[in-house]
XYZ file of C-alpha atoms in Angstrom:
582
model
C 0.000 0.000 0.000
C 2.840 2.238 0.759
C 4.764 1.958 -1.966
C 1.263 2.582 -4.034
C 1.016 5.935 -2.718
C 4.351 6.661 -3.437
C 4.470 6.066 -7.058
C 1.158 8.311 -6.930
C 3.354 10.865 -5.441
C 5.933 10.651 -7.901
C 4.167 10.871 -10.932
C 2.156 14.317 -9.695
C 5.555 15.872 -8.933
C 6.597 15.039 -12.249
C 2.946 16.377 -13.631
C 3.670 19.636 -11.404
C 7.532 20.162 -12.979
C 6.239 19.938 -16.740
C 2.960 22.453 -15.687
C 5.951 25.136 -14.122
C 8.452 24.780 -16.869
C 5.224 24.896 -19.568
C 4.205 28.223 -17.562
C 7.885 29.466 -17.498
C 8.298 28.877 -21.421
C 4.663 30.819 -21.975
C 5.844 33.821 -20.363
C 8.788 34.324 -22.610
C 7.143 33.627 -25.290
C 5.611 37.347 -25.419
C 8.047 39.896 -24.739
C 7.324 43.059 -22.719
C 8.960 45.233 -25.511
C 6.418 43.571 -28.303
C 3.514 44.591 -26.107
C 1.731 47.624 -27.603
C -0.356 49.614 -23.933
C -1.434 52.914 -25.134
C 0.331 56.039 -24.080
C -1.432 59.002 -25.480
C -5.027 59.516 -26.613
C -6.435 61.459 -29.010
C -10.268 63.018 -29.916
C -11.802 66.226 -32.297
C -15.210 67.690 -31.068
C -15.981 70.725 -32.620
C -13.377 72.102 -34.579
C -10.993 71.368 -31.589
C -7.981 68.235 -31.493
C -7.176 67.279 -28.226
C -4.361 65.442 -27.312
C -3.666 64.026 -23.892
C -3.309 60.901 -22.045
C 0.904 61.229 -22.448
C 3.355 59.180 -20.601
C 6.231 60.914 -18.960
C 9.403 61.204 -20.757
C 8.104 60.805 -24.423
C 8.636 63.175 -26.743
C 5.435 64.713 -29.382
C 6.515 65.961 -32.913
C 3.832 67.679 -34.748
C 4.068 68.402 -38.702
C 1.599 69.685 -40.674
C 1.440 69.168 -44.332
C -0.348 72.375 -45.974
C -0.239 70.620 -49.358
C -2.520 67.579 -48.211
C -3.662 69.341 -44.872
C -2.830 67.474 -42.905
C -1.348 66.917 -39.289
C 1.083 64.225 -38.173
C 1.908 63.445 -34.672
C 4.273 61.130 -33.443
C 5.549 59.254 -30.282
C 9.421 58.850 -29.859
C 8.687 56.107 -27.608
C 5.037 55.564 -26.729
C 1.940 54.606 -28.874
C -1.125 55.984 -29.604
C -4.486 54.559 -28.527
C -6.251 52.351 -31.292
C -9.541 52.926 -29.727
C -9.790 56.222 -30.325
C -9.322 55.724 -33.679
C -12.910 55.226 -35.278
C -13.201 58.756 -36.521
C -12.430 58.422 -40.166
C -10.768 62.001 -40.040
C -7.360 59.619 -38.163
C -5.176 57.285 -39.314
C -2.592 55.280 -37.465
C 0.237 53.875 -38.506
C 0.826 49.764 -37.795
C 3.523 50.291 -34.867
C 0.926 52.548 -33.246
C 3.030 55.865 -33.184
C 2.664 57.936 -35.968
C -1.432 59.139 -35.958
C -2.488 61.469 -39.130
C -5.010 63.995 -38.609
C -7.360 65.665 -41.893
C -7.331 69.214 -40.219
C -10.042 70.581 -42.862
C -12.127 71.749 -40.024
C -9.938 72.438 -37.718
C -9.609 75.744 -35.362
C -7.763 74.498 -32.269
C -5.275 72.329 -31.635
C -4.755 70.968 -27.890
C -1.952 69.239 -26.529
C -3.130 68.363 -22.468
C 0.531 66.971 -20.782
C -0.136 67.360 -17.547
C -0.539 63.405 -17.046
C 3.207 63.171 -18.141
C 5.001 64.909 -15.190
C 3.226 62.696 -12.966
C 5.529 60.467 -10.263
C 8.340 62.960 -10.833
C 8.801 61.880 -14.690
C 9.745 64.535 -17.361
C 7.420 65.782 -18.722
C 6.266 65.546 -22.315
C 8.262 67.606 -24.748
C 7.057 69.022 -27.765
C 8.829 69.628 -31.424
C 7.808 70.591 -34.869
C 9.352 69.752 -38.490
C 10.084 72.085 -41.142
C 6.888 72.274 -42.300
C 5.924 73.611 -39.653
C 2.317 73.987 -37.587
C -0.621 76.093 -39.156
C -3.870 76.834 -36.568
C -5.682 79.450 -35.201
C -5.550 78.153 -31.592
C -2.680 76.409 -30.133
C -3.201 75.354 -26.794
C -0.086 73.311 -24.802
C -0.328 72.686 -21.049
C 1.530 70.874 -18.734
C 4.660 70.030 -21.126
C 8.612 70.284 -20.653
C 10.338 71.701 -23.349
C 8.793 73.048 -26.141
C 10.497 74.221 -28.975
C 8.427 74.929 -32.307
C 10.869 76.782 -34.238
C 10.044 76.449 -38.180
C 9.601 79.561 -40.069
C 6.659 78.057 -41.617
C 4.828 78.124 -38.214
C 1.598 80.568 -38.302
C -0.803 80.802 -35.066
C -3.370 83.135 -34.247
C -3.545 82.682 -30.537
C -1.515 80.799 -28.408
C -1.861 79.373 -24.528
C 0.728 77.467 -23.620
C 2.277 76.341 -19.790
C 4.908 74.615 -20.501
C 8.558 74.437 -18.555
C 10.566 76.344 -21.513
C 9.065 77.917 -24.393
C 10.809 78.438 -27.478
C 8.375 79.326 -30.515
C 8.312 81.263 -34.243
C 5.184 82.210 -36.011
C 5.038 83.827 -39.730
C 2.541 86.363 -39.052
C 0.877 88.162 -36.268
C 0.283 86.448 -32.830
C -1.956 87.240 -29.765
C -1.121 85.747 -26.462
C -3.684 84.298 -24.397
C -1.887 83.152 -21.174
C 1.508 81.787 -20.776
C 3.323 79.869 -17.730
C 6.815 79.484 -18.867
C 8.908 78.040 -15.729
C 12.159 78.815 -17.174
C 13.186 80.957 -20.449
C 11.095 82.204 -23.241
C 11.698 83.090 -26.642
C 8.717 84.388 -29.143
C 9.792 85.869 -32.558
C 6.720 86.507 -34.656
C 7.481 88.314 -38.405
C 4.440 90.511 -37.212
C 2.889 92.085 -34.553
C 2.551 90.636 -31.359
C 0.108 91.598 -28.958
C -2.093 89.800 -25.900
C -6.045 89.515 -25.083
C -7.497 91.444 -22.169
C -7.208 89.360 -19.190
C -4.317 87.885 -20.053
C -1.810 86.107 -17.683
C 1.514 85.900 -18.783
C 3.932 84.423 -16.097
C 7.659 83.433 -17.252
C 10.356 82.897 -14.515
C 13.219 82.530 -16.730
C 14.306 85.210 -19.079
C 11.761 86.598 -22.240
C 13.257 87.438 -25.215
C 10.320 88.698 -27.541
C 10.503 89.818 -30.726
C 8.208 91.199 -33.097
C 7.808 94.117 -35.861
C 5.797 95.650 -32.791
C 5.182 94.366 -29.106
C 2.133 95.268 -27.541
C 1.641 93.605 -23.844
C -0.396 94.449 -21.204
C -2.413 97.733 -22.096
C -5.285 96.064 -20.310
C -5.971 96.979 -17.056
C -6.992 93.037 -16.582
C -3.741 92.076 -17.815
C -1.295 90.143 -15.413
C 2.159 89.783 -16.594
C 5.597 88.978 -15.162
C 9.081 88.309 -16.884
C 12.279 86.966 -14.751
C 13.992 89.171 -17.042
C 13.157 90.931 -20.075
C 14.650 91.793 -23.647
C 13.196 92.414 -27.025
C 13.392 93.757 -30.771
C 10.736 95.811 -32.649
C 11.627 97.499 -36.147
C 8.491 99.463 -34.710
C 6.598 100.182 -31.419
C 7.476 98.435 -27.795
C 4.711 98.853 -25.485
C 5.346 96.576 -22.062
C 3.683 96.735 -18.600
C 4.550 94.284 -16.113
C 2.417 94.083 -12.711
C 5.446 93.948 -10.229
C 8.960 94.003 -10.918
C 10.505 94.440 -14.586
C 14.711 93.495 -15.205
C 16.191 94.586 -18.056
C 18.868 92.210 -19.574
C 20.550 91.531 -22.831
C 20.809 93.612 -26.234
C 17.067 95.290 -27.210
C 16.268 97.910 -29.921
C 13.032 99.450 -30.907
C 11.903 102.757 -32.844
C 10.163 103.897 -29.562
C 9.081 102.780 -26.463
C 7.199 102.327 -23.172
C 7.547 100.537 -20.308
C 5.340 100.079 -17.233
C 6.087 98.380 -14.399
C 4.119 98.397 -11.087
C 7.214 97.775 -8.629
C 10.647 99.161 -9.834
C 12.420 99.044 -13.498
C 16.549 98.206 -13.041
C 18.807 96.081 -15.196
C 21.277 93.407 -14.866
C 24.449 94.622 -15.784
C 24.224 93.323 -19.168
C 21.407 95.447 -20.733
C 22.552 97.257 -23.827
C 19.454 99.136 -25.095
C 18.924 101.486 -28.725
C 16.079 103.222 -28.856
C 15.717 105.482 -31.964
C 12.639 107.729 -31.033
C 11.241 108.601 -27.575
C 11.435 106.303 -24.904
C 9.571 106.255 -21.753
C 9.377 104.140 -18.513
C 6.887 104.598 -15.450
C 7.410 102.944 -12.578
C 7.607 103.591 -8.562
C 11.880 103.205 -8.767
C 13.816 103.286 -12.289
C 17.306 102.385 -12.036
C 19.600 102.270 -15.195
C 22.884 102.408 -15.521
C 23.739 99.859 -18.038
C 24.332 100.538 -21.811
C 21.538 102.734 -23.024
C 21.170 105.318 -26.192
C 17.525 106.960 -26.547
C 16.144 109.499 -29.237
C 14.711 111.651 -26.734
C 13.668 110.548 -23.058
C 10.145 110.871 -20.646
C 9.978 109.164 -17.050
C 7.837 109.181 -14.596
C 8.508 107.727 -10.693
C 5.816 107.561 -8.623
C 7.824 107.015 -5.415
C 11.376 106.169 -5.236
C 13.323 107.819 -7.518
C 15.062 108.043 -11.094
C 18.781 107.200 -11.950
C 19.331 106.637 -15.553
C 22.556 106.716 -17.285
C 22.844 106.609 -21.448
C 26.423 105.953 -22.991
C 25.676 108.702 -25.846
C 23.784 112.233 -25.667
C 20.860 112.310 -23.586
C 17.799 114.422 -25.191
C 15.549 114.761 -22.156
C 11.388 115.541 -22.558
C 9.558 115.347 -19.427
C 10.916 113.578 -16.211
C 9.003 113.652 -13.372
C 9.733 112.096 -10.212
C 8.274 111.890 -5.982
C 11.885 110.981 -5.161
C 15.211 112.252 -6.489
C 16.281 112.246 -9.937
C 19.989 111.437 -11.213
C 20.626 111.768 -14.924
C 24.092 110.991 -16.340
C 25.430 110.960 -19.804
C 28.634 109.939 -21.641
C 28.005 112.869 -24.225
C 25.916 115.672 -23.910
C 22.411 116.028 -22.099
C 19.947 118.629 -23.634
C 16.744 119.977 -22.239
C 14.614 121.260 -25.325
C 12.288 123.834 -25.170
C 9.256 123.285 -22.816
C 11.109 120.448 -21.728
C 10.711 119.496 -17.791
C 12.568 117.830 -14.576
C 10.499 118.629 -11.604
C 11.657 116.139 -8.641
C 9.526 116.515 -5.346
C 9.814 118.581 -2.286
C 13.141 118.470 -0.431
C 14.575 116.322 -2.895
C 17.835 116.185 -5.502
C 18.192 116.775 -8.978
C 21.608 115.881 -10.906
C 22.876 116.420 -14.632
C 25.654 115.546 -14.910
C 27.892 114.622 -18.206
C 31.016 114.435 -20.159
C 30.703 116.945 -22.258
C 28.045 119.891 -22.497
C 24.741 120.072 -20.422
C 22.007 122.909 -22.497
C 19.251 123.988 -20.712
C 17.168 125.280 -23.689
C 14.436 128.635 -23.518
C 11.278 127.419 -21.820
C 12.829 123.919 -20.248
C 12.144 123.983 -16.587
C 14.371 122.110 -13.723
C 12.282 122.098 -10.238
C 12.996 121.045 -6.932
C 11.305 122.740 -4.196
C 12.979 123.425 -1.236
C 15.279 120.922 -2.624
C 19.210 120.927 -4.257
C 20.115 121.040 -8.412
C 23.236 119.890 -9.151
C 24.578 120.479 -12.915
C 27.907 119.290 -13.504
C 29.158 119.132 -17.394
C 32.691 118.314 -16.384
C 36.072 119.731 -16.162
C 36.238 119.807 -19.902
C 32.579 120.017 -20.531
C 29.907 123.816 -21.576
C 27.020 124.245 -19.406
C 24.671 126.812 -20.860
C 21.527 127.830 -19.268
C 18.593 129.745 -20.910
C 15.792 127.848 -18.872
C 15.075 128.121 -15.470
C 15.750 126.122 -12.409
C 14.004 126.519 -9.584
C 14.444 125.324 -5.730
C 12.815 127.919 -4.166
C 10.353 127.216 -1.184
C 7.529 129.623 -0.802
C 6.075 127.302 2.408
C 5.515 128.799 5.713
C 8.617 128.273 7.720
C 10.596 126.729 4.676
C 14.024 128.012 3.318
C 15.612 128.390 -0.529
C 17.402 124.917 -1.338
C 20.430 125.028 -3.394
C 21.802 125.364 -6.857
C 25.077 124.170 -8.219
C 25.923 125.182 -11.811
C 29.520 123.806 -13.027
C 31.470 122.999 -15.718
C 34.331 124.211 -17.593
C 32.398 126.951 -18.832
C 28.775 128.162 -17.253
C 26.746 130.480 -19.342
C 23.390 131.639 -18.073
C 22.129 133.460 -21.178
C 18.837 135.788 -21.367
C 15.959 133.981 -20.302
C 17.552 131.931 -17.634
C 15.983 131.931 -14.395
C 17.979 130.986 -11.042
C 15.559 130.966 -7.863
C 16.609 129.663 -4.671
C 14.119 132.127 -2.823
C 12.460 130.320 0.693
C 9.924 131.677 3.024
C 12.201 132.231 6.136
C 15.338 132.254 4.222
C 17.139 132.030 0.775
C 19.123 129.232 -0.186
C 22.585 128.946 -1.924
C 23.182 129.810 -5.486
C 27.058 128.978 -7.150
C 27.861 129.044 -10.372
C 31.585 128.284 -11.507
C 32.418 127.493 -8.192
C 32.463 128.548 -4.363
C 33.920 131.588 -2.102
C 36.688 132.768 -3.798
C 37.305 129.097 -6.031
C 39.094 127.858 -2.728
C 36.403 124.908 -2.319
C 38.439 122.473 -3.158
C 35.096 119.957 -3.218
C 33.408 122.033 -5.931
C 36.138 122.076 -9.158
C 36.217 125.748 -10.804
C 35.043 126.974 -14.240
C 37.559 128.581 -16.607
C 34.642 131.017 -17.578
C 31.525 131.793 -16.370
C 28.773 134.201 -18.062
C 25.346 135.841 -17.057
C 23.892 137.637 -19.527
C 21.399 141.044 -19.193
C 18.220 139.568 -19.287
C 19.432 136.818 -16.525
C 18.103 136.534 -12.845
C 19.514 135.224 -10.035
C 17.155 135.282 -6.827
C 18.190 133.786 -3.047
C 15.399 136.039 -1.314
C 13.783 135.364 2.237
C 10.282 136.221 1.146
C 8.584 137.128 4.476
C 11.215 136.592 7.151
C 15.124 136.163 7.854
C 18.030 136.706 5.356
C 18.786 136.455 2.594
C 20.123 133.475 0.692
C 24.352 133.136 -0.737
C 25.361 133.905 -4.404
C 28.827 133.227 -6.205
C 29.479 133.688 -9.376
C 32.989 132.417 -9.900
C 35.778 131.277 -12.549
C 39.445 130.836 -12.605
C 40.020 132.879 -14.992
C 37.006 135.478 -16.237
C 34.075 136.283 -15.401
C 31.164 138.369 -16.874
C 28.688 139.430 -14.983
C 25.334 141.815 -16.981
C 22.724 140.133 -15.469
C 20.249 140.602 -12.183
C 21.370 139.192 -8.730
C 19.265 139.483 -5.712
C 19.178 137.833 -1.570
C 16.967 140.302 -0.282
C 16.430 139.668 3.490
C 12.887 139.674 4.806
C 11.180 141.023 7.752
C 13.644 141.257 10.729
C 16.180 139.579 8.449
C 19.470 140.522 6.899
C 20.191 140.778 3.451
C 22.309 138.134 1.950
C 25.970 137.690 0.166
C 27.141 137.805 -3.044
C 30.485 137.456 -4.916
C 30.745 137.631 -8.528
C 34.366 137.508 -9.978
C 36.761 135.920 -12.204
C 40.554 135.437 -10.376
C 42.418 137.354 -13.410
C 39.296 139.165 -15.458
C 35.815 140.704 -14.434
C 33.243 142.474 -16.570
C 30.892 143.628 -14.483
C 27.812 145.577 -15.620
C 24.428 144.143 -13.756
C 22.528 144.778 -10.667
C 22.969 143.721 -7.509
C 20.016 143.587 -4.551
C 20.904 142.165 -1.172
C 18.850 144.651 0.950
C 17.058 143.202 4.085
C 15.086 145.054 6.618
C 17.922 145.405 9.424
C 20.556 146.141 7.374
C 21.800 145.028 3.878
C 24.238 142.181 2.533
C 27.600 142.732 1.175
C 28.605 142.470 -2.632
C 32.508 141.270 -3.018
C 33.923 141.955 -6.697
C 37.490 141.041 -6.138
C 39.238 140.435 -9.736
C 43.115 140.740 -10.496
C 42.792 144.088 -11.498
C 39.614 146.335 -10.797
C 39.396 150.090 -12.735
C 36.732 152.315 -11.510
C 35.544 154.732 -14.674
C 32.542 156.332 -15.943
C 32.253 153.753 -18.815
C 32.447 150.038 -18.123
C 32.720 146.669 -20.516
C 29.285 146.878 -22.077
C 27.241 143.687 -22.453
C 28.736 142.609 -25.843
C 28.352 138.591 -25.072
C 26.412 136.509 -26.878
C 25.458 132.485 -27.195
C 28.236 132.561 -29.732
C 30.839 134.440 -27.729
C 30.119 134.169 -24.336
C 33.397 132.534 -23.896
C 35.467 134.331 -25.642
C 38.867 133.926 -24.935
C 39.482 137.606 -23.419
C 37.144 139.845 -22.673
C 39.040 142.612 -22.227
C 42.830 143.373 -21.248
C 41.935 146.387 -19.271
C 38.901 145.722 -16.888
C 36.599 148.310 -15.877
C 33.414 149.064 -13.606
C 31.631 151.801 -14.131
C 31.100 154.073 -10.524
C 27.399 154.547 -11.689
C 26.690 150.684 -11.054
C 28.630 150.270 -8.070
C 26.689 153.858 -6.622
C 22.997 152.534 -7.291
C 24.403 148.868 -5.592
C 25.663 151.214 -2.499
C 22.320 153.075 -2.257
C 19.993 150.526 -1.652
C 22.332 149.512 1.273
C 24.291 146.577 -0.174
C 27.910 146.452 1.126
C 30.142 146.362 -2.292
C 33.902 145.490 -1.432
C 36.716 145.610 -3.513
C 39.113 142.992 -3.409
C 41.784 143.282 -6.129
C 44.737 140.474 -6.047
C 47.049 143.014 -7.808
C 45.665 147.066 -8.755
C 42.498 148.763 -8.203
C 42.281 152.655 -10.061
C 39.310 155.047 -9.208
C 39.251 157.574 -12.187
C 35.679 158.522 -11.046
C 33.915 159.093 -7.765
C 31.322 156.514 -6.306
C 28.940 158.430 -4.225
């Protein structure tokens, strides 16, 4: 009986060992690789393809063929769905990754990839031939890279969130909403432009270019760059809702920028401008490589320092803080041209070369300090006005410093540093006598007869300082005044040149309790009854001599004496009195 149910045992082991090795030989019999399991899907519903359904890590190509029209997508490694297939508009190829699309209908085109970044994979990435992709919609969410580059690309509107964006389109295009994680590039041989509302978020650096760039002019519009650079053989018109970085080379024939935070650069912005260009923001910070046509700015609250590397034609610059302009040539302030900066605040010009202050251009500062420096080689000619005064109640004149190598104020040009309990401090050409060694000397200065110079305390106090200096001559046919107000003194005033002074204006610096003092004090000083007349024009303001023999006529230095101004005379070398001053 035993050995019975052994041989039974025997023989079902030997059953069980052919079953497993059957089972193993089964399995390899159908390879994993030879399996087809669907990785995308695919579906049209009214005039829209969508795509979706994507594993992570494939890669799409899309091709459209104008000639047949129609599209081809295909799968570098996955395979399309076969049951999605019964629409006789598709056609799949027999390895399952090449699907063909009849587009005759077709207004959208929709590429969902959010399923393919799922578990941490990378994300779907998306490529084009050179034939490029022709739709009016192209909608792409949730992809990796995406790079659809062929000249022969045309879209109307585009939304696409996608981690980079690279893209080219052949005509105009109009932005919907874009979520770029990383960089962007859009070149369009057109216009680009966005629809109200839109969203444009791109954390990486946006390099857009266009024949013009219109983005957010809606008030709806949201739109952030990392950084931002562009190219328009027309118009640039950008607004961003915080923050805007300039980086990179840009050029456009004019253009406007809006930014709700600051606008600054990176240190590698190089932008060419040919027309006007304008930015608005709360801060505006520039000091990179920039060239503009002609310049407008606005700060709403903290301030304006812009530098250009070539002359600097300024419009209108307004600005709650301090401004700071700075130019490698020349800065120029047209006629009806403005800088007004707000109260208490500083203004500063200052350039290699020349700084012009055209008839009718206005530099304000109230209560606040100008600074104008063309350099130690550089003209500074003023026919506008410039204006610190502070007519408050308990507020004083702020300050004016006019420099360069040569300082002109011709007729027209207005100087007021006038305060309500004080006048402030007027120099032009230098300080007290040229011996401040922080304020570097002109060779020449000029003020011209229809000129005014006011440092007045306008209800109470004294009045304000004036110097008019130069190292070498000075000419002096204008109107000076630091009147003191009630229970005030009048101010001082020195206008000379260390070897030459022509000196032919008037002088004011009465005050209520006694008057200021006036000190001419020239290398040589002649008193006569004729005096250098007021030959100087824009043309030879600076001429090289104006005059070997100086001379002051006693009439002007009387009717400076009679209204109680102090005038001393303070020659390095001579001083002759051929007539009387009473």
């Amino acid at each position: 009986m035993k050995q019975a149910i052994e041989k039974i045992r025997r023989k079902f082991a030997r059953w069980l060992t052919q079953q497993r090795t059957l089972r193993r030989r089964k399995l390899h019999v159908v390879r994993l690789e030879d399996r087809r399991l669907p990785d995308a899907t695919f579906g049209a519903a009214l005039g829209a393809l969508t795509l979706d359904g994507f594993d992570g890590g494939d890669s799409l190509n899309v091709e459209f063929d104008s000639s047949a029209n129609l599209f081809h997508f295909s799968l570098t490694d996955g395979h399309w769905d076969s049951t999605c297939s019964g629409d006789p508009g598709f056609q799949l190829s027999p390895d399952g990754r090449l699907l063909t699309f009849s587009a005759s209908s077709l207004q959208e085109l929709r590429i969902d990839a959010t399923s393919s970044a799922s578990g941490g994979l990378t994300p779907l990435s998306v490529t084009d031939s050179t034939r490029g992709i022709a739709v009016g919609q192209l909608t792409i969410l949730g992809a990796g890279s995406v790079v659809l580059d062929s000249a022969a690309n045309d879209f109307d509107h585009l939304a696409i969130s996608a981690e980079r964006l690279d893209l080219f389109d052949s005509d105009d295009v109009s932005i919907q909403s874009l979520d770029i994680h990383h960089d962007f590039t859009l070149t369009a041989a057109a216009a680009i432009t966005d629809t109200a509302g839109t969203t444009i978020l791109v954390g990486g650096h946006a390099q857009i270019v266009g024949s013009t760039i219109v983005l957010g002019d809606d008030v709806a519009d949201s739109i952030h760059f990392g950084s931002l650079s562009f190219h328009a053989t027309g118009a640039v018109s950008i607004s961003e809702a915080d923050d805007m970085v300039l980086s990179g080379s840009s050029t456009a024939d004019s253009l406007t920028l809006y930014s709700g935070g600051s606008i600054t650069d990176d240190g590698t912005a190089d932008l060419h401008i040919n027309e006007l260009a304008h930015f608005d923001a709360d801060a505006i910070e520039l000091d990179d490589t920039y060239s503009f046509g002609s310049l407008t700015a606005s700060s709403r609250s903290r301030g304006i320092s812009i530098s250009e590397s070539d002359d600097m034609s300024v419009a209108e610059i307004t600005s709650a803080a301090g401004i700071h302009l700075s130019s490698a040539g020349e800065i120029h302030l047209t006629a009806d041209s403005y800088v007004l900066a707000g109260h208490h605040t500083e203004i500063m010009l200052t350039a290699s070369t020349n700084i012009t202050i055209g008839d009718g251009a206005t530099i304000q500062a109230e209560g606040g300090n100008v600074l104008m420096d063309a350099g130690p080689h550089g003209d500074l000619i003023v026919s506008g006005a410039i204006d610190v005064s502070d007519l408050e109640s308990g507020e004083i004149g702020g300050t004016v410093h006019l420099l360069g190598a040569r300082v002109a104020l011709f007729d027209g040009a207005i100087i007021d540093a006038s305060g309500d309990t004080g006048g402030g401090t007027v120099l032009i050409g230098g300080d007290y006598q040229g011996a401040n060694v922080a304020i570097h000397n002109a060779a020449r200065s000029f003020v011209g007869s229809e000129a005014t110079i006011s440092a007045d305390a306008i209800t109470t106090d004294n009045g304000g300082r004036v110097i008019v200096w130069s190292d070498n001559s000075t000419e002096f046919f204008g109107m000076l005044s630091a009147r003191g107000g009630k229970d005030g003194h009048g101010g001082f005033a020195e206008v000379s040149g260390k070897d030459l002074l022509a000196f032919s204006g008037s002088v004011d610096l009465t005050g209520e309790l006694d008057g200021g003092t006036l000190l001419l004090d020239p290398k040589n000083i002649t008193i006569a009854d004729t005096a250098t007349p007021d030959v100087r024009t824009a043309n030879d303001a600076f001429n090289e001599n104006p005059g070997s023999s100086v001379t002051f006529d006693a009439d002007t230095i009387t009717t400076v004496t009679n209204n109680g101004t102090a005038v001393v005379l303070q020659a390095s070398n001579d001083i002759t009195i051929n007539e009387s001053i009473i």
